[in-house]
């Protein structure tokens, strides 16, 4: 009896506090423009803020309920750098070198031979199939837990060839602020990347505040097995799903089951995802990160090997996709920039 | 300036309220046993409550941080009935009848022929391959949005052959209470079912309070396409992934990327998922719903066509999996029971 009465009292107190919280939180969105300090004032920043204000204004035409405020972000070239090569490729090269002593045949077998000689032109000749073979061979044959440790250890020691920073520090500061800003306004933020989901998950919480269950990526075939009496998941040397291009809307639908209302990408690999989000019935917003800053990062679009932006750039104006100019729209690129 | 000061003030107020909330919410878990009113007092209920108290007690040995409180539930036979057949099979039979006029060849082609004649013995002869063919043929050739409407319309009109209730009312009330109880204690609840993910998602929020992004199920191959200039996802007549048996830990890893700490199942199709959850390093809890109530629901286990429970029942005691006896542990089965 005593307990029941106490529970009723607590419930009432909690309800009252929740109402107070709701009242005080409502006006905060208005001031959140301050949450994007690394963005220069201009169309890009004000378009983003205007959209967020629209979908969070109770009673407004464009109001979207919090559970439908889903935002999806490409990773390579959108949230962190992808030059001079996708960072997972750097990981793959290092894996080839580590595993080479156990694979003497790689000395005469492409694409391994070129990687071991540091011959990037030779590697390029192997094309996409060569890359896929190399990823399959170096990312498999271990449990998911073992792979997580391999990835974590690699990030702790590997360095970017140009900045000599750990790869996981090479995030774009304005994009990290954008993720925080959207979350402060009730959005759920997802990564939707061509990269391997188990390559990204060990780092995304620390890098972006994005938990494992909000990372969508390419996957290897994985099989349940027993080691002795211990259940494990074994990574097989075979690709299960490539979450790129037309695969991105498929991956989003499979994992989220809702159409996002905000999308950010940087390449033609994001084209279909941009189209899919902008085809929804709710208010929606799309942005492209355009790499225009050769001094502070890299400048590339139509002829790049990594992050080629061509068709999406051609259609951006027609389809009302915001093109963010890194050079003029961003005060700083990396967190470690002055 | 004025705005910045107001924001600082609001932030302080919100922080203070959040602290108050945390203080008042902490002791509530203790009284939450009242949140399982349809469970009889006994070992099953007290084991569940003891586990939840353990993982939510700050400073205790078994404390688990909220982000790691992941609970996974099988659907058919665990959260709702699966007799006299999986309800998605009922949907499939109705789809065969609806589509039959456009498929005159089905009159002489198994398994369609048997379904159209209502010959369940004939259907059984087609085996699992027959079922998969029939699901593929009846769940494909439309967009994901069109399929969602077909499913929603079906649930609005179809009736269970025994209770004559809409299928979506045939949830197990004690399990719905368990879902609510876990969520009230900071758990994130997922469905992990052999059923089709797009068959479940239109209903799970209303039935169980589980949103689309927390439903893991079997999937069809789906392709991005343009209808005119409108992007759509087309469901193909081919299974992509069967989320059953050893597939369940794989599906969990692919979507969640964390090992759950609570699992509920009812059949050997959940065996590997039970093993996977109970193989984790955090405190963990497994339960099996045992169908023992022929009067109020159905009684079946080792020789059932749907929801066969054999190996998992044999190993439950050895592996410390709680076996819930529906007849003695549950006061009521369905929400509409007296």
XYZ file of C-alpha atoms in Angstrom:
676
model
C 0.000 0.000 0.000
C 2.742 2.385 1.052
C 4.667 1.485 -2.094
C 1.703 1.992 -4.365
C 1.051 5.453 -2.937
C 4.708 6.372 -3.340
C 4.651 5.210 -6.950
C 1.607 7.384 -7.688
C 3.311 10.390 -6.161
C 6.471 9.820 -8.164
C 4.516 9.406 -11.378
C 2.804 12.755 -10.821
C 6.095 14.514 -10.070
C 7.734 13.019 -13.150
C 4.802 14.002 -15.360
C 4.926 17.578 -14.077
C 8.652 17.798 -14.708
C 8.221 16.377 -18.214
C 5.704 19.108 -19.020
C 8.105 21.757 -17.729
C 10.891 20.276 -19.828
C 8.739 20.342 -22.964
C 7.830 23.991 -22.386
C 11.431 25.056 -21.924
C 12.878 22.958 -24.740
C 10.506 24.233 -27.438
C 12.119 27.663 -28.024
C 15.664 26.332 -28.070
C 15.604 25.394 -31.748
C 15.393 29.078 -32.588
C 18.796 29.777 -31.083
C 20.515 26.697 -32.407
C 22.029 28.566 -35.322
C 24.880 29.168 -32.878
C 25.466 25.449 -33.005
C 27.126 25.693 -36.435
C 30.179 27.829 -35.548
C 32.426 26.428 -38.317
C 29.970 27.412 -41.045
C 30.326 30.842 -42.634
C 27.177 32.933 -42.778
C 25.619 32.533 -46.198
C 23.063 30.611 -48.219
C 24.276 27.118 -47.226
C 24.048 27.730 -43.490
C 20.821 29.712 -43.659
C 19.122 27.117 -45.919
C 19.957 24.369 -43.412
C 18.761 26.407 -40.428
C 15.568 27.444 -42.246
C 14.752 23.809 -43.007
C 15.346 22.696 -39.434
C 13.226 25.564 -38.112
C 10.454 24.631 -40.536
C 10.218 20.948 -39.581
C 10.484 21.652 -35.828
C 7.927 24.493 -35.635
C 4.815 23.145 -33.914
C 1.683 24.105 -35.763
C 3.608 25.191 -38.861
C 2.881 23.844 -42.354
C 6.151 21.961 -42.511
C 6.137 20.397 -39.058
C 7.493 16.826 -38.982
C 7.023 14.602 -35.923
C 10.319 13.692 -34.194
C 10.071 9.970 -35.087
C 10.070 10.915 -38.787
C 13.071 13.247 -38.518
C 15.534 10.811 -40.040
C 18.776 12.184 -41.499
C 21.179 10.091 -43.601
C 24.816 10.907 -44.285
C 27.267 9.374 -46.684
C 30.611 8.873 -44.905
C 33.613 8.947 -47.316
C 34.042 12.516 -48.589
C 30.960 13.719 -46.698
C 31.767 13.227 -42.997
C 35.499 12.569 -43.341
C 38.092 12.809 -46.095
C 38.367 10.193 -48.868
C 41.654 11.323 -50.423
C 44.095 10.250 -51.703
C 42.088 6.982 -51.361
C 39.130 5.653 -49.378
C 40.527 5.115 -45.882
C 39.207 1.552 -45.852
C 41.482 0.980 -48.827
C 44.404 2.158 -46.686
C 43.301 -0.410 -44.126
C 43.129 -3.036 -46.862
C 46.652 -2.262 -48.114
C 47.961 -2.652 -44.566
C 46.052 -5.925 -44.192
C 47.675 -7.239 -47.401
C 51.129 -6.399 -46.010
C 50.330 -7.998 -42.640
C 48.990 -11.199 -44.201
C 51.586 -11.449 -46.996
C 54.012 -13.796 -45.159
C 51.215 -16.395 -44.960
C 50.391 -15.915 -48.670
C 53.594 -16.341 -50.730
C 51.409 -16.665 -53.847
C 50.458 -12.955 -53.565
C 53.957 -11.974 -54.792
C 52.915 -12.978 -58.303
C 49.140 -12.528 -58.074
C 47.257 -9.274 -58.822
C 46.085 -7.067 -57.235
C 48.189 -8.203 -54.239
C 51.447 -8.024 -56.202
C 50.940 -4.312 -57.036
C 49.937 -3.449 -53.475
C 53.024 -5.176 -52.067
C 55.216 -3.210 -54.504
C 53.359 0.048 -53.780
C 52.417 0.239 -57.471
C 49.116 2.158 -57.526
C 48.992 2.232 -61.340
C 49.270 -1.553 -61.391
C 46.528 -1.813 -58.780
C 44.231 0.432 -60.828
C 44.476 -2.050 -63.741
C 42.749 -4.694 -61.586
C 39.646 -2.497 -61.545
C 36.714 -2.919 -59.210
C 36.905 -6.707 -59.324
C 40.474 -6.599 -58.084
C 39.468 -4.364 -55.194
C 36.543 -6.572 -54.239
C 38.760 -9.685 -54.332
C 41.336 -7.958 -52.158
C 38.759 -6.771 -49.605
C 37.187 -10.236 -49.488
C 40.558 -11.919 -48.930
C 41.730 -9.530 -46.199
C 38.479 -8.931 -44.299
C 37.451 -12.577 -43.834
C 38.320 -15.778 -42.027
C 37.849 -14.338 -38.548
C 34.986 -13.780 -36.127
C 33.186 -10.439 -36.053
C 34.747 -9.786 -32.619
C 38.253 -10.477 -33.963
C 37.642 -8.182 -36.917
C 36.460 -5.415 -34.579
C 39.754 -5.650 -32.692
C 41.788 -5.591 -35.914
C 39.982 -2.422 -37.037
C 40.306 -0.731 -33.637
C 44.030 -1.519 -33.469
C 44.562 -0.195 -36.985
C 42.912 3.142 -36.221
C 45.128 3.443 -33.125
C 48.339 3.262 -35.173
C 47.764 4.070 -38.872
C 48.429 7.565 -40.208
C 47.050 9.536 -43.125
C 49.802 9.896 -45.811
C 49.381 13.685 -46.116
C 48.440 14.988 -42.651
C 50.116 12.166 -40.662
C 47.095 12.245 -38.371
C 45.159 9.163 -37.289
C 42.453 8.607 -39.917
C 39.664 8.944 -37.370
C 40.695 12.534 -36.644
C 40.140 13.507 -40.282
C 36.465 14.278 -39.835
C 34.974 17.460 -41.262
C 34.297 19.717 -38.272
C 31.337 21.544 -39.913
C 29.648 18.193 -40.590
C 30.158 16.994 -37.014
C 28.498 20.243 -35.898
C 25.660 19.610 -38.358
C 25.098 16.119 -36.917
C 24.959 17.579 -33.396
C 22.639 20.375 -34.522
C 20.204 17.951 -36.155
C 20.202 15.660 -33.107
C 19.581 18.656 -30.818
C 16.496 19.238 -32.956
C 15.116 15.728 -32.572
C 16.660 14.124 -35.658
C 18.000 10.593 -35.650
C 21.256 10.585 -37.625
C 22.414 7.608 -39.721
C 25.499 6.871 -41.776
C 24.697 5.316 -45.165
C 28.030 4.444 -46.725
C 29.583 2.165 -49.317
C 32.174 1.340 -46.663
C 31.999 -1.869 -44.671
C 29.585 -1.634 -41.772
C 31.980 -3.488 -39.463
C 34.850 -1.251 -40.538
C 32.887 1.841 -39.476
C 31.046 0.768 -36.325
C 34.047 0.558 -33.976
C 34.708 4.311 -34.539
C 31.456 6.131 -35.401
C 30.226 6.707 -31.852
C 33.412 8.548 -30.876
C 33.847 10.300 -34.214
C 30.266 11.397 -34.861
C 28.103 10.410 -31.898
C 26.474 7.775 -34.133
C 25.843 4.401 -32.433
C 26.368 1.034 -34.207
C 22.663 0.501 -34.924
C 22.601 3.724 -36.968
C 25.395 2.704 -39.320
C 24.339 1.233 -42.677
C 27.091 -0.047 -44.953
C 28.303 -2.813 -47.215
C 28.356 -6.266 -45.636
C 30.252 -9.522 -45.935
C 28.451 -12.849 -45.879
C 28.558 -13.853 -42.209
C 27.798 -17.286 -40.766
C 26.810 -18.448 -37.300
C 29.113 -21.201 -36.033
C 30.247 -22.873 -32.816
C 33.873 -22.727 -31.683
C 33.810 -25.551 -29.170
C 30.582 -24.637 -27.393
C 30.952 -20.885 -27.973
C 28.681 -19.286 -30.607
C 30.476 -16.926 -33.001
C 29.803 -15.131 -36.271
C 32.415 -15.913 -38.925
C 33.132 -13.416 -41.702
C 33.198 -15.200 -45.066
C 35.311 -14.205 -48.058
C 32.273 -13.109 -50.031
C 30.447 -9.794 -50.353
C 26.813 -9.917 -49.190
C 25.623 -6.424 -50.141
C 27.232 -3.350 -51.691
C 25.603 -0.309 -50.152
C 26.442 2.134 -52.919
C 24.627 3.902 -55.748
C 21.180 2.313 -56.261
C 21.979 0.082 -53.268
C 21.726 3.014 -50.847
C 17.939 3.473 -50.959
C 17.656 -0.334 -50.680
C 19.893 -0.378 -47.605
C 17.962 2.506 -46.044
C 14.658 0.731 -46.611
C 15.973 -2.555 -45.250
C 17.375 -1.137 -42.024
C 15.270 1.955 -41.269
C 11.978 1.239 -43.019
C 11.169 4.956 -43.163
C 12.005 7.536 -45.840
C 14.579 10.020 -44.447
C 13.848 13.755 -44.747
C 17.454 14.995 -44.748
C 20.330 13.667 -46.853
C 23.959 14.636 -47.320
C 26.313 13.151 -49.901
C 29.280 14.157 -52.024
C 29.448 11.908 -55.074
C 27.499 10.110 -57.776
C 27.454 7.107 -55.444
C 24.919 9.152 -53.491
C 22.786 10.101 -56.517
C 20.020 7.527 -55.995
C 19.925 8.180 -52.252
C 19.494 11.907 -52.949
C 16.680 11.152 -55.389
C 14.995 8.749 -52.957
C 14.952 11.211 -50.057
C 13.774 14.083 -52.262
C 10.933 11.907 -53.613
C 9.216 11.751 -50.213
C 5.935 13.372 -49.228
C 7.213 15.130 -46.080
C 9.373 18.254 -46.317
C 12.860 17.155 -47.333
C 16.332 18.578 -47.763
C 19.373 17.431 -49.738
C 22.918 18.696 -49.707
C 26.118 17.858 -51.565
C 29.564 18.510 -50.099
C 31.605 19.899 -53.014
C 35.369 19.495 -52.593
C 36.693 22.867 -53.761
C 39.539 23.529 -51.350
C 42.903 22.335 -52.678
C 44.779 24.255 -49.976
C 43.005 23.018 -46.866
C 41.794 19.617 -48.208
C 41.509 18.514 -51.863
C 39.731 19.914 -54.927
C 38.022 17.327 -57.130
C 34.764 16.360 -58.734
C 34.199 15.108 -62.288
C 37.331 13.070 -62.949
C 38.319 11.839 -59.517
C 39.011 8.142 -58.873
C 37.432 8.454 -55.441
C 34.283 10.467 -54.891
C 33.526 11.352 -58.506
C 30.822 14.034 -58.608
C 29.408 14.500 -62.084
C 25.758 13.579 -62.690
C 24.693 14.749 -59.213
C 26.441 18.096 -59.756
C 24.746 18.522 -63.154
C 21.299 17.970 -61.679
C 21.726 19.742 -58.322
C 20.174 23.074 -59.404
C 17.279 21.400 -61.226
C 16.463 19.223 -58.222
C 17.021 21.857 -55.542
C 19.966 20.096 -53.912
C 22.138 22.493 -51.900
C 25.757 22.439 -53.112
C 28.052 23.268 -50.199
C 31.304 24.876 -51.352
C 33.896 23.719 -48.834
C 36.224 26.611 -49.607
C 33.728 29.418 -49.115
C 31.106 27.856 -46.805
C 33.380 26.324 -44.178
C 35.539 28.295 -41.715
C 37.543 25.223 -40.906
C 37.810 21.743 -42.362
C 39.292 19.459 -39.711
C 38.878 19.697 -35.922
C 42.651 20.235 -35.663
C 42.677 23.224 -38.062
C 43.300 26.630 -36.502
C 23.389 39.252 -26.885
C 19.920 39.059 -25.365
C 19.337 35.788 -27.232
C 22.595 34.264 -26.091
C 21.821 35.103 -22.456
C 18.341 33.610 -22.755
C 19.796 30.429 -24.251
C 22.243 30.110 -21.349
C 19.417 30.526 -18.876
C 17.284 27.920 -20.616
C 20.162 25.477 -20.758
C 20.679 25.836 -16.996
C 16.979 25.324 -16.281
C 16.820 22.265 -18.520
C 19.946 20.788 -16.929
C 18.494 21.292 -13.450
C 15.221 19.655 -14.457
C 17.086 16.736 -16.033
C 18.917 16.122 -12.759
C 15.614 16.200 -10.844
C 14.106 13.750 -13.346
C 17.044 11.365 -12.948
C 16.723 11.448 -9.152
C 13.006 10.726 -9.217
C 13.133 8.096 -11.951
C 15.822 5.953 -10.332
C 13.651 4.263 -7.652
C 10.771 3.576 -10.029
C 12.258 0.352 -11.385
C 11.708 -1.176 -7.946
C 7.957 -0.788 -8.229
C 7.686 -1.800 -11.848
C 6.687 -5.333 -10.925
C 3.179 -3.864 -11.019
C 3.739 -3.353 -14.732
C 3.258 -7.078 -15.435
C -0.383 -7.496 -14.296
C -1.156 -10.422 -16.620
C 1.688 -12.519 -15.219
C 0.941 -14.805 -12.273
C 3.285 -14.501 -9.329
C 5.895 -17.218 -9.569
C 9.374 -18.036 -10.787
C 8.901 -16.758 -14.350
C 7.750 -13.287 -13.296
C 10.213 -12.972 -10.423
C 13.171 -14.110 -12.584
C 12.355 -11.438 -15.161
C 11.951 -8.708 -12.533
C 15.149 -9.765 -10.742
C 17.111 -9.538 -14.000
C 15.736 -6.099 -14.838
C 16.477 -4.850 -11.317
C 20.011 -6.197 -11.598
C 20.908 -4.498 -14.871
C 19.295 -1.184 -13.885
C 20.794 -0.856 -10.385
C 23.426 1.859 -10.476
C 26.614 0.762 -8.782
C 25.542 -2.890 -8.725
C 27.690 -5.700 -10.119
C 25.265 -6.363 -12.950
C 24.598 -2.793 -14.058
C 24.305 -2.382 -17.835
C 24.363 1.075 -19.455
C 21.068 1.990 -21.179
C 22.579 1.955 -24.693
C 23.487 -1.708 -24.214
C 20.059 -2.734 -22.923
C 18.961 -4.354 -26.170
C 16.100 -6.876 -26.064
C 15.150 -9.084 -29.026
C 11.842 -10.876 -29.491
C 10.787 -13.495 -31.960
C 7.313 -12.627 -33.309
C 5.339 -15.726 -34.452
C 4.388 -17.741 -31.369
C 6.272 -15.365 -29.049
C 4.497 -12.008 -29.378
C 1.389 -13.203 -31.222
C -0.152 -16.548 -32.115
C 1.172 -18.711 -34.960
C -1.616 -21.290 -35.081
C -3.148 -22.943 -37.010
C -0.552 -21.430 -39.422
C 1.858 -18.496 -39.518
C -0.365 -15.481 -40.103
C 1.792 -14.369 -43.022
C 0.832 -17.675 -44.609
C -2.835 -16.674 -44.194
C -1.951 -13.448 -45.986
C -0.193 -15.468 -48.704
C -3.219 -17.751 -49.225
C -5.429 -14.693 -49.635
C -2.949 -13.170 -52.079
C -3.027 -16.368 -54.164
C -6.825 -16.154 -54.329
C -6.741 -12.447 -55.204
C -4.159 -12.916 -57.955
C -5.555 -16.213 -59.336
C -7.722 -14.667 -62.109
C -4.562 -13.211 -63.660
C -2.752 -16.565 -63.340
C -4.872 -19.294 -64.972
C -1.800 -21.573 -64.935
C -2.025 -21.777 -61.108
C -5.076 -24.087 -61.415
C -2.738 -26.906 -62.400
C 0.489 -25.750 -60.752
C 1.558 -26.601 -57.183
C 1.519 -25.223 -54.566
C -1.043 -22.757 -55.959
C -3.423 -25.533 -57.047
C -3.698 -26.911 -53.486
C -4.150 -23.454 -51.960
C -6.943 -22.620 -54.417
C -8.682 -25.907 -53.523
C -8.117 -25.368 -49.785
C -6.117 -28.625 -49.706
C -3.635 -28.157 -46.844
C -2.318 -31.738 -47.147
C -1.540 -31.112 -50.817
C 0.181 -27.858 -49.910
C 2.307 -29.602 -47.291
C 3.685 -31.912 -50.025
C 5.289 -28.894 -51.738
C 7.497 -28.455 -48.677
C 9.535 -25.382 -47.866
C 10.447 -24.780 -51.507
C 6.755 -24.611 -52.420
C 6.147 -22.051 -49.685
C 9.101 -19.917 -50.723
C 7.952 -19.988 -54.384
C 4.452 -18.973 -53.336
C 5.650 -16.124 -51.129
C 7.978 -14.905 -53.875
C 5.179 -14.967 -56.477
C 2.603 -13.184 -54.305
C 4.788 -10.618 -52.508
C 6.542 -9.178 -55.569
C 6.037 -7.084 -58.684
C 4.992 -3.957 -56.797
C 6.662 -1.012 -55.094
C 7.374 -1.118 -51.371
C 4.695 1.566 -50.881
C 2.116 -0.513 -52.777
C 2.995 -3.587 -50.739
C 2.587 -1.621 -47.502
C -0.936 -0.678 -48.564
C -1.800 -4.288 -49.501
C -0.646 -5.478 -46.065
C -2.474 -2.710 -44.206
C -5.706 -3.392 -46.115
C -5.420 -7.124 -45.417
C -5.069 -6.611 -41.667
C -8.145 -4.365 -41.745
C -10.365 -7.132 -43.147
C -8.869 -10.631 -42.615
C -10.004 -12.768 -39.676
C -8.367 -15.536 -37.716
C -10.104 -18.870 -38.531
C -10.657 -19.806 -34.872
C -11.240 -16.546 -32.967
C -12.627 -14.576 -35.933
C -10.654 -11.619 -34.642
C -8.391 -9.452 -36.822
C -4.958 -11.080 -36.767
C -3.323 -7.983 -35.303
C -5.458 -8.304 -32.160
C -4.052 -11.763 -31.473
C -1.070 -10.509 -29.526
C -0.108 -12.077 -26.220
C -1.045 -9.534 -23.545
C 1.668 -10.645 -21.062
C 4.322 -10.162 -23.760
C 3.046 -6.688 -24.660
C 3.321 -5.841 -20.959
C 6.850 -7.257 -20.909
C 7.835 -5.047 -23.870
C 6.459 -1.985 -22.069
C 8.157 -2.978 -18.818
C 11.547 -3.380 -20.503
C 11.213 -0.056 -22.324
C 10.233 1.679 -19.068
C 13.561 0.387 -17.754
C 15.621 1.812 -20.590
C 15.655 -1.191 -22.930
C 15.398 -0.847 -26.685
C 13.055 -3.571 -27.945
C 13.474 -5.255 -31.343
C 11.517 -7.887 -33.229
C 13.743 -10.563 -34.812
C 11.434 -12.756 -36.863
C 11.462 -15.157 -39.780
C 8.482 -13.187 -41.096
C 8.894 -10.631 -43.848
C 10.093 -7.294 -42.541
C 7.682 -5.400 -44.796
C 4.803 -7.620 -43.714
C 5.422 -6.708 -40.060
C 6.389 -3.041 -40.160
C 2.974 -1.597 -41.041
C 1.547 -3.056 -37.773
C 4.274 -3.346 -35.134
C 4.127 0.215 -33.816
C 0.423 -0.091 -32.983
C 0.603 -3.705 -31.823
C 3.765 -3.564 -29.730
C 5.064 0.006 -29.658
C 7.960 -1.139 -31.866
C 8.903 1.309 -34.660
C 9.886 0.175 -38.191
C 13.630 0.606 -37.600
C 13.473 -1.931 -34.770
C 11.954 -4.724 -36.862
C 14.380 -7.297 -38.282
C 12.943 -9.931 -40.598
C 13.304 -11.835 -43.833
C 13.677 -9.679 -46.919
C 12.932 -9.822 -50.625
C 15.451 -8.628 -53.180
C 14.456 -5.001 -53.781
C 15.617 -2.752 -56.596
C 15.731 1.017 -57.028
C 13.964 2.123 -60.202
C 12.372 5.179 -61.792
C 8.683 5.242 -62.686
C 8.699 8.180 -65.074
C 10.829 10.555 -62.997
C 9.674 9.162 -59.648
C 12.133 6.985 -57.690
C 10.612 3.771 -56.302
C 11.796 0.522 -54.731
C 10.483 -2.530 -56.593
C 10.021 -5.832 -54.758
C 11.520 -8.676 -56.820
C 10.266 -12.265 -56.874
C 13.367 -13.513 -55.092
C 14.232 -13.983 -51.417
C 17.200 -11.880 -50.266
C 17.637 -13.152 -46.703
C 15.842 -15.653 -44.479
C 16.018 -14.379 -40.931
C 15.467 -17.703 -39.194
C 17.541 -20.231 -37.274
C 21.258 -19.465 -37.733
C 20.173 -16.411 -39.760
C 18.850 -14.640 -36.659
C 22.217 -13.822 -35.037
C 23.410 -12.740 -38.494
C 20.396 -10.427 -38.915
C 20.898 -9.011 -35.414
C 24.546 -8.295 -36.103
C 23.808 -6.727 -39.467
C 21.133 -4.339 -38.226
C 21.963 -3.668 -34.565
C 25.705 -4.292 -34.387
C 25.480 -4.940 -30.650
C 24.888 -8.199 -28.768
C 21.440 -8.091 -27.082
C 21.193 -8.911 -23.370
C 17.581 -10.136 -23.344
C 15.998 -12.630 -25.744
C 12.572 -14.253 -26.028
C 11.658 -17.026 -28.452
C 9.370 -20.032 -28.670
C 10.799 -22.500 -31.164
C 13.914 -24.151 -32.542
C 14.010 -21.354 -35.102
C 15.155 -19.217 -32.166
C 17.792 -21.683 -30.928
C 20.829 -19.941 -32.418
C 19.545 -16.516 -31.352
C 19.148 -17.798 -27.786
C 22.698 -19.183 -27.872
C 24.098 -15.965 -29.338
C 22.556 -13.709 -26.693
C 23.557 -16.042 -23.850
C 27.145 -16.098 -25.156
C 27.660 -12.392 -24.375
C 29.908 -10.910 -21.702
C 27.277 -8.636 -20.111
C 24.544 -10.064 -17.870
C 22.003 -11.769 -20.133
C 18.599 -13.398 -19.938
C 16.768 -15.850 -22.197
C 13.174 -17.034 -22.122
C 11.103 -19.481 -24.124
C 7.329 -19.162 -24.457
C 6.028 -22.722 -24.123
C 2.586 -23.274 -25.646
C 0.853 -25.398 -23.017
C -2.685 -24.034 -23.029
C -5.005 -25.960 -25.354
C -8.068 -24.311 -23.864
C -7.128 -20.664 -24.125
C -4.688 -20.911 -27.081
C -2.976 -24.050 -28.445
C -0.756 -26.733 -26.899
C 2.207 -27.830 -29.018
C 5.939 -28.266 -29.069
C 7.909 -31.230 -30.431
C 5.840 -32.264 -33.433
C 4.182 -29.067 -34.541
C 4.344 -27.923 -38.161
C 4.569 -24.306 -37.002
C 6.734 -23.333 -34.055
C 8.324 -26.705 -33.371
C 10.097 -26.604 -29.989
C 12.372 -29.598 -29.481
C 16.113 -28.983 -29.258
C 15.671 -25.657 -27.432
C 13.352 -27.318 -24.890
C 15.854 -30.147 -24.318
C 18.672 -27.705 -23.596
C 16.735 -25.028 -21.677
C 17.608 -26.281 -18.177
C 21.258 -26.896 -19.034
C 21.639 -23.416 -20.498
C 19.569 -21.548 -17.903
C 16.847 -20.464 -20.324
C 13.580 -19.647 -18.531
C 10.696 -21.749 -19.873
C 7.456 -19.800 -19.500
C 4.431 -22.081 -19.147
C 1.582 -20.180 -20.783
C -1.056 -22.115 -18.879
C 0.298 -21.526 -15.389
C 2.356 -18.348 -15.790
C -0.125 -16.177 -17.668
C -3.400 -14.828 -16.218
C -4.650 -13.971 -19.670
C -3.486 -14.738 -23.198
C -5.070 -12.182 -25.521
C -5.968 -8.554 -24.746
C -9.630 -9.452 -25.406
C -9.675 -12.310 -22.860
C -11.657 -11.685 -19.683
